[in-house]
GROMACS .gro file of C-alpha atoms in nm:
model
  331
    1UNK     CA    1 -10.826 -23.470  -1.784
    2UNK     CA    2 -10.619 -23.730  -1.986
    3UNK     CA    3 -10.255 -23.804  -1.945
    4UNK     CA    4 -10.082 -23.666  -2.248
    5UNK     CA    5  -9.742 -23.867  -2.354
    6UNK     CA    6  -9.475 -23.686  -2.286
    7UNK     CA    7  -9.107 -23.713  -2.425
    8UNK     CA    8  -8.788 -23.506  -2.407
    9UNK     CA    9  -8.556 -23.539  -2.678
   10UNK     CA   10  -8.222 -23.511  -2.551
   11UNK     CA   11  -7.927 -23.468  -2.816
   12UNK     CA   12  -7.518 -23.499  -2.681
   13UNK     CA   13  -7.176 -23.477  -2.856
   14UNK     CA   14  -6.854 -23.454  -2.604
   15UNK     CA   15  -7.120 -23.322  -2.311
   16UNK     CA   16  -6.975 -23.497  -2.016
   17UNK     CA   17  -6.886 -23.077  -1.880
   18UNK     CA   18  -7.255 -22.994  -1.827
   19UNK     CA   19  -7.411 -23.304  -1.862
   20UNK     CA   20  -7.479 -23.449  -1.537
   21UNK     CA   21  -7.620 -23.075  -1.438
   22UNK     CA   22  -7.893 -23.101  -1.697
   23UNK     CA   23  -7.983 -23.511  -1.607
   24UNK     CA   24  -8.040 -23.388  -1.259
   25UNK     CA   25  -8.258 -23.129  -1.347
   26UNK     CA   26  -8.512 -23.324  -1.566
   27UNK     CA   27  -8.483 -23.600  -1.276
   28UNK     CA   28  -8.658 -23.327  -1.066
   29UNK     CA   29  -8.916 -23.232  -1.303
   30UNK     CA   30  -9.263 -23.178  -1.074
   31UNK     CA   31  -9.448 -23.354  -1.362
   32UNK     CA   32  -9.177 -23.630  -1.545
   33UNK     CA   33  -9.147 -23.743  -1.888
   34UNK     CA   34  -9.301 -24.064  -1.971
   35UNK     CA   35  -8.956 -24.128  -2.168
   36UNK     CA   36  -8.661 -23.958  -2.261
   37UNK     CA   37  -8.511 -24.034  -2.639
   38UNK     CA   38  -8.150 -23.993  -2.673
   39UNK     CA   39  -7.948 -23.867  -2.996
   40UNK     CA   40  -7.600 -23.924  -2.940
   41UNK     CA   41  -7.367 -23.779  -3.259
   42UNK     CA   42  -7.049 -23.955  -3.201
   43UNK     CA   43  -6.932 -23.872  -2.822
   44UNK     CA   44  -6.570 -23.955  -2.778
   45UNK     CA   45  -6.570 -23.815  -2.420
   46UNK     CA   46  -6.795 -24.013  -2.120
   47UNK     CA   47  -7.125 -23.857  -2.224
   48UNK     CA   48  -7.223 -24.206  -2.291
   49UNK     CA   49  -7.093 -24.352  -2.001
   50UNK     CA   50  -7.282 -24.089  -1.771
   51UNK     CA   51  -7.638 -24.148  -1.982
   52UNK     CA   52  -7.623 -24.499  -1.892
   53UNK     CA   53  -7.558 -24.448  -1.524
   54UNK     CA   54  -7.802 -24.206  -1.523
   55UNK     CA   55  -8.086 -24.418  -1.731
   56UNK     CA   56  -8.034 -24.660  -1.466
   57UNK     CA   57  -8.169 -24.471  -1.159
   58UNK     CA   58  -8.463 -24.247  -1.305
   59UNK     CA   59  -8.830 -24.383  -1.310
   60UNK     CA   60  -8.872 -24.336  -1.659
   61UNK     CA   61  -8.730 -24.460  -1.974
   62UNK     CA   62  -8.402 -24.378  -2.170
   63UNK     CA   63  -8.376 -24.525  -2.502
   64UNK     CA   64  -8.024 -24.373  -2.623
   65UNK     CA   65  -7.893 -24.437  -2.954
   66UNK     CA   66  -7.578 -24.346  -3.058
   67UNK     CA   67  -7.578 -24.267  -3.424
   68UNK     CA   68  -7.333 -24.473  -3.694
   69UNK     CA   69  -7.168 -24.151  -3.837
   70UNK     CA   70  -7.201 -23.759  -3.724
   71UNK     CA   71  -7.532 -23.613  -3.825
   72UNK     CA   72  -7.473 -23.251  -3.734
   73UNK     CA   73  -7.720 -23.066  -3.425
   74UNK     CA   74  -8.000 -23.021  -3.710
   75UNK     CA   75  -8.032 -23.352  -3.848
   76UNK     CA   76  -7.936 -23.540  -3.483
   77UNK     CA   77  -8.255 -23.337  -3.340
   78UNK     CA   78  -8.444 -23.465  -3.680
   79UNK     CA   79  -8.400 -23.776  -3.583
   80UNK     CA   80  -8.362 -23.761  -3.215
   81UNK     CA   81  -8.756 -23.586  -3.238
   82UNK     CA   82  -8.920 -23.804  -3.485
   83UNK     CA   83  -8.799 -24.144  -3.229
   84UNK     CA   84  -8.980 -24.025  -2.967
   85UNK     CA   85  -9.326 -24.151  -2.867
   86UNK     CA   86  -9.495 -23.912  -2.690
   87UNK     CA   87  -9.753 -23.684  -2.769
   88UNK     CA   88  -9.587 -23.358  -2.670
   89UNK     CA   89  -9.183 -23.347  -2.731
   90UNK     CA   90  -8.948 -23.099  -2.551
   91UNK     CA   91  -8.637 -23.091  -2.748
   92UNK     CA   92  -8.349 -23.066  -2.480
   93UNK     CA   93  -7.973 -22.975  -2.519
   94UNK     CA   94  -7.659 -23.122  -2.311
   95UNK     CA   95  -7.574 -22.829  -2.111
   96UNK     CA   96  -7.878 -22.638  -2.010
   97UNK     CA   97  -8.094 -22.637  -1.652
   98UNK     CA   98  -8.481 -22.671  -1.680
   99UNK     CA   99  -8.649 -22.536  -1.378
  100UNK     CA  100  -8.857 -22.769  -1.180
  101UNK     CA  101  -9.184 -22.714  -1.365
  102UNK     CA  102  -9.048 -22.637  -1.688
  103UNK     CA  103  -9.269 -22.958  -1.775
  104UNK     CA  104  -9.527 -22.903  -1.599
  105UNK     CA  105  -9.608 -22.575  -1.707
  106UNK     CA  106  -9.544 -22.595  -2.073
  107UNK     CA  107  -9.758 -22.918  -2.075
  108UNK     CA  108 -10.057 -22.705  -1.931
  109UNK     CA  109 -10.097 -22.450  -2.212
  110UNK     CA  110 -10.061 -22.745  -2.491
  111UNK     CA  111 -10.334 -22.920  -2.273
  112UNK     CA  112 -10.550 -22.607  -2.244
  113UNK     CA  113 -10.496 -22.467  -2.574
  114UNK     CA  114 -10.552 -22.769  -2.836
  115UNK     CA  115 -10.546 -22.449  -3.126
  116UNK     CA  116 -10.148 -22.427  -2.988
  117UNK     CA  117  -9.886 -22.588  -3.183
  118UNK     CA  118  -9.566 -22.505  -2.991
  119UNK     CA  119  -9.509 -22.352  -2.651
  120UNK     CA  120  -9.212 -22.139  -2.573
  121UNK     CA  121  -9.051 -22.053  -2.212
  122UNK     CA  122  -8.857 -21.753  -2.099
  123UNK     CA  123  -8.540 -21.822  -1.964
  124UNK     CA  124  -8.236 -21.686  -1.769
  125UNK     CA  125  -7.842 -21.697  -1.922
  126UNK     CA  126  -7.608 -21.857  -1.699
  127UNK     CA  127  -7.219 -21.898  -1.780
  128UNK     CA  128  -6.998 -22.234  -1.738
  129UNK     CA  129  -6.995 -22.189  -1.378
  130UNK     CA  130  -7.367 -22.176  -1.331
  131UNK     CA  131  -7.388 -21.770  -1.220
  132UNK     CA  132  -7.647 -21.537  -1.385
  133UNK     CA  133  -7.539 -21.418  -1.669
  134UNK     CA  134  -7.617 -21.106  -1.885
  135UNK     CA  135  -7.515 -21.146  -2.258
  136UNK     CA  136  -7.364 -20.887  -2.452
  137UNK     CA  137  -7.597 -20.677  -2.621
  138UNK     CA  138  -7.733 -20.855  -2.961
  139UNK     CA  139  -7.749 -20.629  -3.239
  140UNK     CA  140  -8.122 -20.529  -3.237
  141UNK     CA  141  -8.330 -20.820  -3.411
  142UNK     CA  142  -8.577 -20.551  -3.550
  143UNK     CA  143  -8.314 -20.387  -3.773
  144UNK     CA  144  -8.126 -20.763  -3.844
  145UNK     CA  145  -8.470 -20.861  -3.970
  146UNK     CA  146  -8.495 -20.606  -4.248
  147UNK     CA  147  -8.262 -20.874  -4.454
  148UNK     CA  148  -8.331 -21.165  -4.246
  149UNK     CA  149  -8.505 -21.459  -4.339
  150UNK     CA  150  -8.673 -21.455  -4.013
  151UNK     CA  151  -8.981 -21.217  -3.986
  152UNK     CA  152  -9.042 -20.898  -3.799
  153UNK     CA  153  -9.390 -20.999  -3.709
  154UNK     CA  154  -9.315 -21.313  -3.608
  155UNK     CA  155  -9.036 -21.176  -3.342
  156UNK     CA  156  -9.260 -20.973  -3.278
  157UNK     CA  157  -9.572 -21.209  -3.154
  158UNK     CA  158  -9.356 -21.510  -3.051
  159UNK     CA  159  -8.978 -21.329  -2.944
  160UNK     CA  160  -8.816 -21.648  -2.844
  161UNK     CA  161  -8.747 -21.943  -3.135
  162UNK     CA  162  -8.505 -22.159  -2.990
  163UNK     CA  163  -8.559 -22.508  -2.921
  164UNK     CA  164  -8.458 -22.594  -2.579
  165UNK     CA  165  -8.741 -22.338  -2.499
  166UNK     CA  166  -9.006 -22.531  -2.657
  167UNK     CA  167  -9.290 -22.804  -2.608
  168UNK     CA  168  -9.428 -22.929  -2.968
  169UNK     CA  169  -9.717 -23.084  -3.060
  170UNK     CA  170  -9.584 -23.452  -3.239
  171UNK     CA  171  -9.855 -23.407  -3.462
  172UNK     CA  172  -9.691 -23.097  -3.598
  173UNK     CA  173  -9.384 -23.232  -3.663
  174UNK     CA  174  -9.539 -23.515  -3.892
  175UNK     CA  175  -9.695 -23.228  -4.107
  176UNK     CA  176  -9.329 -23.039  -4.149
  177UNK     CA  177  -9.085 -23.310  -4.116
  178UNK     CA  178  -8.814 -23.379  -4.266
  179UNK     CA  179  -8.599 -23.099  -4.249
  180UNK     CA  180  -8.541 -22.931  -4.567
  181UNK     CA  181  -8.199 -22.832  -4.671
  182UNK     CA  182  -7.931 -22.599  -4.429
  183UNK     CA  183  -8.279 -22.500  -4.189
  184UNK     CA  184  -8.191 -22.553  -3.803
  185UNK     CA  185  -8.464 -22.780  -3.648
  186UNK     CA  186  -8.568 -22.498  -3.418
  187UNK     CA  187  -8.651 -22.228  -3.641
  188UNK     CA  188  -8.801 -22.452  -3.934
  189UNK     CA  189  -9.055 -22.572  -3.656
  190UNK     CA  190  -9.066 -22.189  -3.546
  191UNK     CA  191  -9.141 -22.038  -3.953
  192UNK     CA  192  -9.365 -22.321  -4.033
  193UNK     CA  193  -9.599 -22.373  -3.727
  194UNK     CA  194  -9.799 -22.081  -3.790
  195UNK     CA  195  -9.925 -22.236  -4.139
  196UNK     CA  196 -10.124 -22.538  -3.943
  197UNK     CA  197 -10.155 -22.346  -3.595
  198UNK     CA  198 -10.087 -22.089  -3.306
  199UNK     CA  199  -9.760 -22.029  -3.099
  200UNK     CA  200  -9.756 -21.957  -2.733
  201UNK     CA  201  -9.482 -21.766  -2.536
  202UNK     CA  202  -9.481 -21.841  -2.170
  203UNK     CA  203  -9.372 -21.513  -2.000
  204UNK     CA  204  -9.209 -21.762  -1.701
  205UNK     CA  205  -8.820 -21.835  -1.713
  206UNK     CA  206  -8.833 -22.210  -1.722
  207UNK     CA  207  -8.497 -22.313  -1.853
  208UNK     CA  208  -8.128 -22.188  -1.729
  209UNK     CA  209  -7.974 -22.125  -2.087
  210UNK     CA  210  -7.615 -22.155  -2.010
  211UNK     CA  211  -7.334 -21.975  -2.244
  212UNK     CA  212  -7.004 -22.088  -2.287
  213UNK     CA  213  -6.698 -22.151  -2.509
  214UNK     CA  214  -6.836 -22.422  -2.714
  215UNK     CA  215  -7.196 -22.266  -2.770
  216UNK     CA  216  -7.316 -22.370  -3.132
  217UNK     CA  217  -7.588 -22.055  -3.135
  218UNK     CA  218  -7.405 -21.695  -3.174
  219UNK     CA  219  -7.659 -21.581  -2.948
  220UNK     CA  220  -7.473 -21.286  -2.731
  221UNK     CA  221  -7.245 -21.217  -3.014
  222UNK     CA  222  -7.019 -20.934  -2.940
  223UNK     CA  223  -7.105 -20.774  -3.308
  224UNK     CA  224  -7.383 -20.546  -3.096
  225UNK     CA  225  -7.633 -20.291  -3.259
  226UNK     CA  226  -7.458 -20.049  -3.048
  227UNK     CA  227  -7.143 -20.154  -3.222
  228UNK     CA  228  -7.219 -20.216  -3.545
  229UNK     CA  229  -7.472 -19.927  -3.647
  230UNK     CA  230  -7.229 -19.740  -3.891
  231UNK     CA  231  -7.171 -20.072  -4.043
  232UNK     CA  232  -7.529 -20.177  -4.122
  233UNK     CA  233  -7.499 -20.142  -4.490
  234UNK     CA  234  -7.277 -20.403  -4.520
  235UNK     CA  235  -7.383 -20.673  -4.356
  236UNK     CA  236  -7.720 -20.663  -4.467
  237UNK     CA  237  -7.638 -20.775  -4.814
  238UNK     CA  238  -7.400 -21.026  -4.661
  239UNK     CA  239  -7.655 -21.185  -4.449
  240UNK     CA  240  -7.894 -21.162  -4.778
  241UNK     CA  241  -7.700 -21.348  -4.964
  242UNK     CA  242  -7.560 -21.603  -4.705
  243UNK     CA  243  -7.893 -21.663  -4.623
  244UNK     CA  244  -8.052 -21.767  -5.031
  245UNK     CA  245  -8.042 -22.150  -4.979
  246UNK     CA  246  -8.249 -22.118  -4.672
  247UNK     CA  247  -8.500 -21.895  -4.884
  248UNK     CA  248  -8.452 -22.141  -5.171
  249UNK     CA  249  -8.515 -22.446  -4.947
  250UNK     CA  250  -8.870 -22.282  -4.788
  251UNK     CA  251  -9.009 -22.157  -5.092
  252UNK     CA  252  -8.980 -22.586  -5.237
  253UNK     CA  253  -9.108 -22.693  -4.904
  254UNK     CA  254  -9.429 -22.455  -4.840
  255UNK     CA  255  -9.535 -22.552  -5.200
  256UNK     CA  256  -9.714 -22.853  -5.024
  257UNK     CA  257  -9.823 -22.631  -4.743
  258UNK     CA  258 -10.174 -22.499  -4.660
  259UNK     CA  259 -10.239 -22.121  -4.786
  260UNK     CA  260 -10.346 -21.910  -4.485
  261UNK     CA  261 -10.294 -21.524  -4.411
  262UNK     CA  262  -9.980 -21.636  -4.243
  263UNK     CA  263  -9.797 -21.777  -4.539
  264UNK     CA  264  -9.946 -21.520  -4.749
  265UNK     CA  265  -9.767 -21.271  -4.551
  266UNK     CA  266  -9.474 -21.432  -4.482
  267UNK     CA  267  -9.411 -21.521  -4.866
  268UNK     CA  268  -9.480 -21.117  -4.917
  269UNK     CA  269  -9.209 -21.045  -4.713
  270UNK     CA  270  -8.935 -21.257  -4.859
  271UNK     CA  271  -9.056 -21.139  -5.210
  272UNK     CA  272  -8.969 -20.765  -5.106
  273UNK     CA  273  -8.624 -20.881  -4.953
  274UNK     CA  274  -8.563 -21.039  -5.274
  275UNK     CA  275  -8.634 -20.713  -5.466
  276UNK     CA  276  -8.407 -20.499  -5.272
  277UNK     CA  277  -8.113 -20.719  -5.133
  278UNK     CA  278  -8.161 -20.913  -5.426
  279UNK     CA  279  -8.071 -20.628  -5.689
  280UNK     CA  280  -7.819 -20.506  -5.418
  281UNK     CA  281  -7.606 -20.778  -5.429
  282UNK     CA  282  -7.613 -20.785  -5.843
  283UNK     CA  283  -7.484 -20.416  -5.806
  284UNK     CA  284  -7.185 -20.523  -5.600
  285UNK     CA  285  -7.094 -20.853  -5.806
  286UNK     CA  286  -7.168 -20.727  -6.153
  287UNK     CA  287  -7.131 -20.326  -6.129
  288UNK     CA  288  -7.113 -20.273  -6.524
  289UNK     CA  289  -7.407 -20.502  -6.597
  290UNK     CA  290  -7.631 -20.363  -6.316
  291UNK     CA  291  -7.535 -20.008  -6.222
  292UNK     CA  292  -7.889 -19.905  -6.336
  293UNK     CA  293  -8.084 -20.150  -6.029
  294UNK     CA  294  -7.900 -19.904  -5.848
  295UNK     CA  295  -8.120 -19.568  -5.954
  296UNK     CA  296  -8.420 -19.828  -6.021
  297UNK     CA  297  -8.377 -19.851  -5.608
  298UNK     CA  298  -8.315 -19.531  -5.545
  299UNK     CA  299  -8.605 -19.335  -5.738
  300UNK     CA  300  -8.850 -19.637  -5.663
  301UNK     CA  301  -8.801 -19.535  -5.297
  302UNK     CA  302  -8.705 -19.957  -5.155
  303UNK     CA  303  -8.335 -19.819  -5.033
  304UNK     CA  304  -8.553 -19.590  -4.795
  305UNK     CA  305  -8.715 -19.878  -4.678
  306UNK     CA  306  -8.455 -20.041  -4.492
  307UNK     CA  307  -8.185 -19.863  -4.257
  308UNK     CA  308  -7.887 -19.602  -4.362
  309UNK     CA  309  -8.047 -19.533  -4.739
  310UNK     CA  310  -7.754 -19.308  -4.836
  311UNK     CA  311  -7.463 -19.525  -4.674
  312UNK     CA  312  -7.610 -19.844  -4.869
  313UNK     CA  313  -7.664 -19.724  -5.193
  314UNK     CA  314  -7.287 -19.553  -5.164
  315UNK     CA  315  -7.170 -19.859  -5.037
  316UNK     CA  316  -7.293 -20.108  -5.339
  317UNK     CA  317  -7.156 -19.882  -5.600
  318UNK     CA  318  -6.815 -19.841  -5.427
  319UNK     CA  319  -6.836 -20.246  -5.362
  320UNK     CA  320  -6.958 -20.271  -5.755
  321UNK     CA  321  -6.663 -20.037  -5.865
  322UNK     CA  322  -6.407 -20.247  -5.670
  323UNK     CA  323  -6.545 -20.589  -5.801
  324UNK     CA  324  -6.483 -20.459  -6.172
  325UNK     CA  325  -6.162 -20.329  -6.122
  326UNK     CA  326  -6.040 -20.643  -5.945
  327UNK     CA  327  -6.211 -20.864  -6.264
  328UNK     CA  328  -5.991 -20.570  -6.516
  329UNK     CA  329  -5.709 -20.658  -6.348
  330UNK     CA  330  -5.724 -21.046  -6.314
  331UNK     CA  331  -5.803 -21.035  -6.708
   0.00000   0.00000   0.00000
């Protein structure tokens, strides 16, 4: 069997808390990268002064390049992933643990599986200190999805997305790179792999996902489904709507993208979302204007599509109602 290239892509900003805990563990790797490529966004703290140390003593090599201005996670990883040489890429944050064979493992499927585009790992939460840690409920991803840009199917065949839990196939990335507008790396390469090939999940906790106070992700956020049930009907919209350049954004990009069932599906999906949330949120901006979408959803049967019918169609007319009055009185 050949030897496939491999290369982590490692981005830091102001790591130096977990970074040395994260170094160690891909120095341990049963099956090492051939390099590791180094984004670093503007580190005022000793990140860089701990990379170098570190470059020094592993058996591989670090190129690190420390960028002229702040990029931002997305656009750091952008570049951090398109520097690297390798064949098969594991994007890799500042302050998690991989397991051993993290490497190893992941490799194996893209080896075995040339069909396979991306890989993903389990993994296990730890907190700053390193102890197991169980996150607080996340409001169910099933019901989130119903306005979420991010489809149910897909959760459903692939659950995890993130990229610290990934292995990528460099060839993929030259199909869907650059990044389009506001998309996270991870989940542009998790929506648009499935257009030019298969995902994987790896039922094997690989990578020690560690939570803290300066997280990026909101993954573990205390707004819980348990929680936030009897509140449904409003965010929904909210996430709709915060969520349009995104939608905007794919629907340029996959223009230039094979057709396949997939995308065919996929496309469905957001088209219904913008039926529904879309009239919903012209309700609650522009009540006079639009007060009939609100029947038109009623009688056409979409508000019993998606969760708490009777609370959301209450809820856009009392939201449309306020949004006059508070126009009246301005004027």
């Amino acid at each position: 069997m050949r030897h496939w290239k491999l290369s982590v892509a490692l981005c830091t900003y102001n790591g130096e808390r977990f970074l040395q805990s994260q170094l160690e563990s891909l120095s341990c790797q049963t099956r090492l990268p051939d390099e590791v490529v180094v984004g670093d966004d503007g580190s005022s703290d000793s990140t860089l002064e701990i990379l170098e140390t570190w470059a020094k003593k592993v058996p591989f090599p670090v190129h690190i390049t420390r960028n002229e201005k702040n990029l931002g996670f997305a656009k750091n990883f952008e570049a951090t992933l398109s520097r690297c040489r390798g064949e098969i890429l594991f994007p890799c944050d500042q302050d998690d643990v991989w397991h051993p064979e993290k490497i190893e493992k992941m490799t194996q499927v893209l080896e075995q599986e040339p069909t396979v585009e991306v890989v993903y790992c389990g993994y296990q939460c730890i907190d700053q200190d390193g102890n197991p840690y169980l996150p607080r409920e996340a409001m169910d991803w099933q019901v989130l999805s119903q306005a979420n840009i991010y489809w149910t199917k897909l959760r459903e065949e692939t659950p995890q997305g993130a990229g610290c839990y990934s292995a990528i196939r460099k060839t993929l990335l030259e199909k869907i790179f650059p990044l389009p507008p506001h998309w996270p790396h991870d989940m542009w390469i998790y929506v648009s792999a499935p257009i030019f090939g298969s995902m994987r999940t790896l039922n094997l906790p690989l990578i020690q996902y560690r939570r803290h106070d300066q997280n990026i992700s909101d993954f573990g956020s205390p707004l819980t489904w348990k929680a936030g049930q009897n509140t449904y009907y409003i965010h929904s919209v909210q996430l709709y709507a915060a969520q349009l350049p995104l939608r905007e954004a794919l629907y340029q990009r996959w223009k230039a993208f094979p057709d396949n069932a997939y995308k065919k599906g996929y496309l469905e999906y957001l088209r219904q979302q913008d039926i529904h949330f879309g009239n919903r949120l012209k309700i609650e901006k522009n009540f006079l204007r639009y007060f009939p979408l609100a029947w038109t959803e009623w009688f056409s049967g979409r508000y019993f599509r998606y969760e708490q019918p009777w609370k959301s169609f209450c809820f856009d007319c009392k939201e449309g109602l306020l949004n006059l009055f508070q126009v009246q009185k301005k004027n």
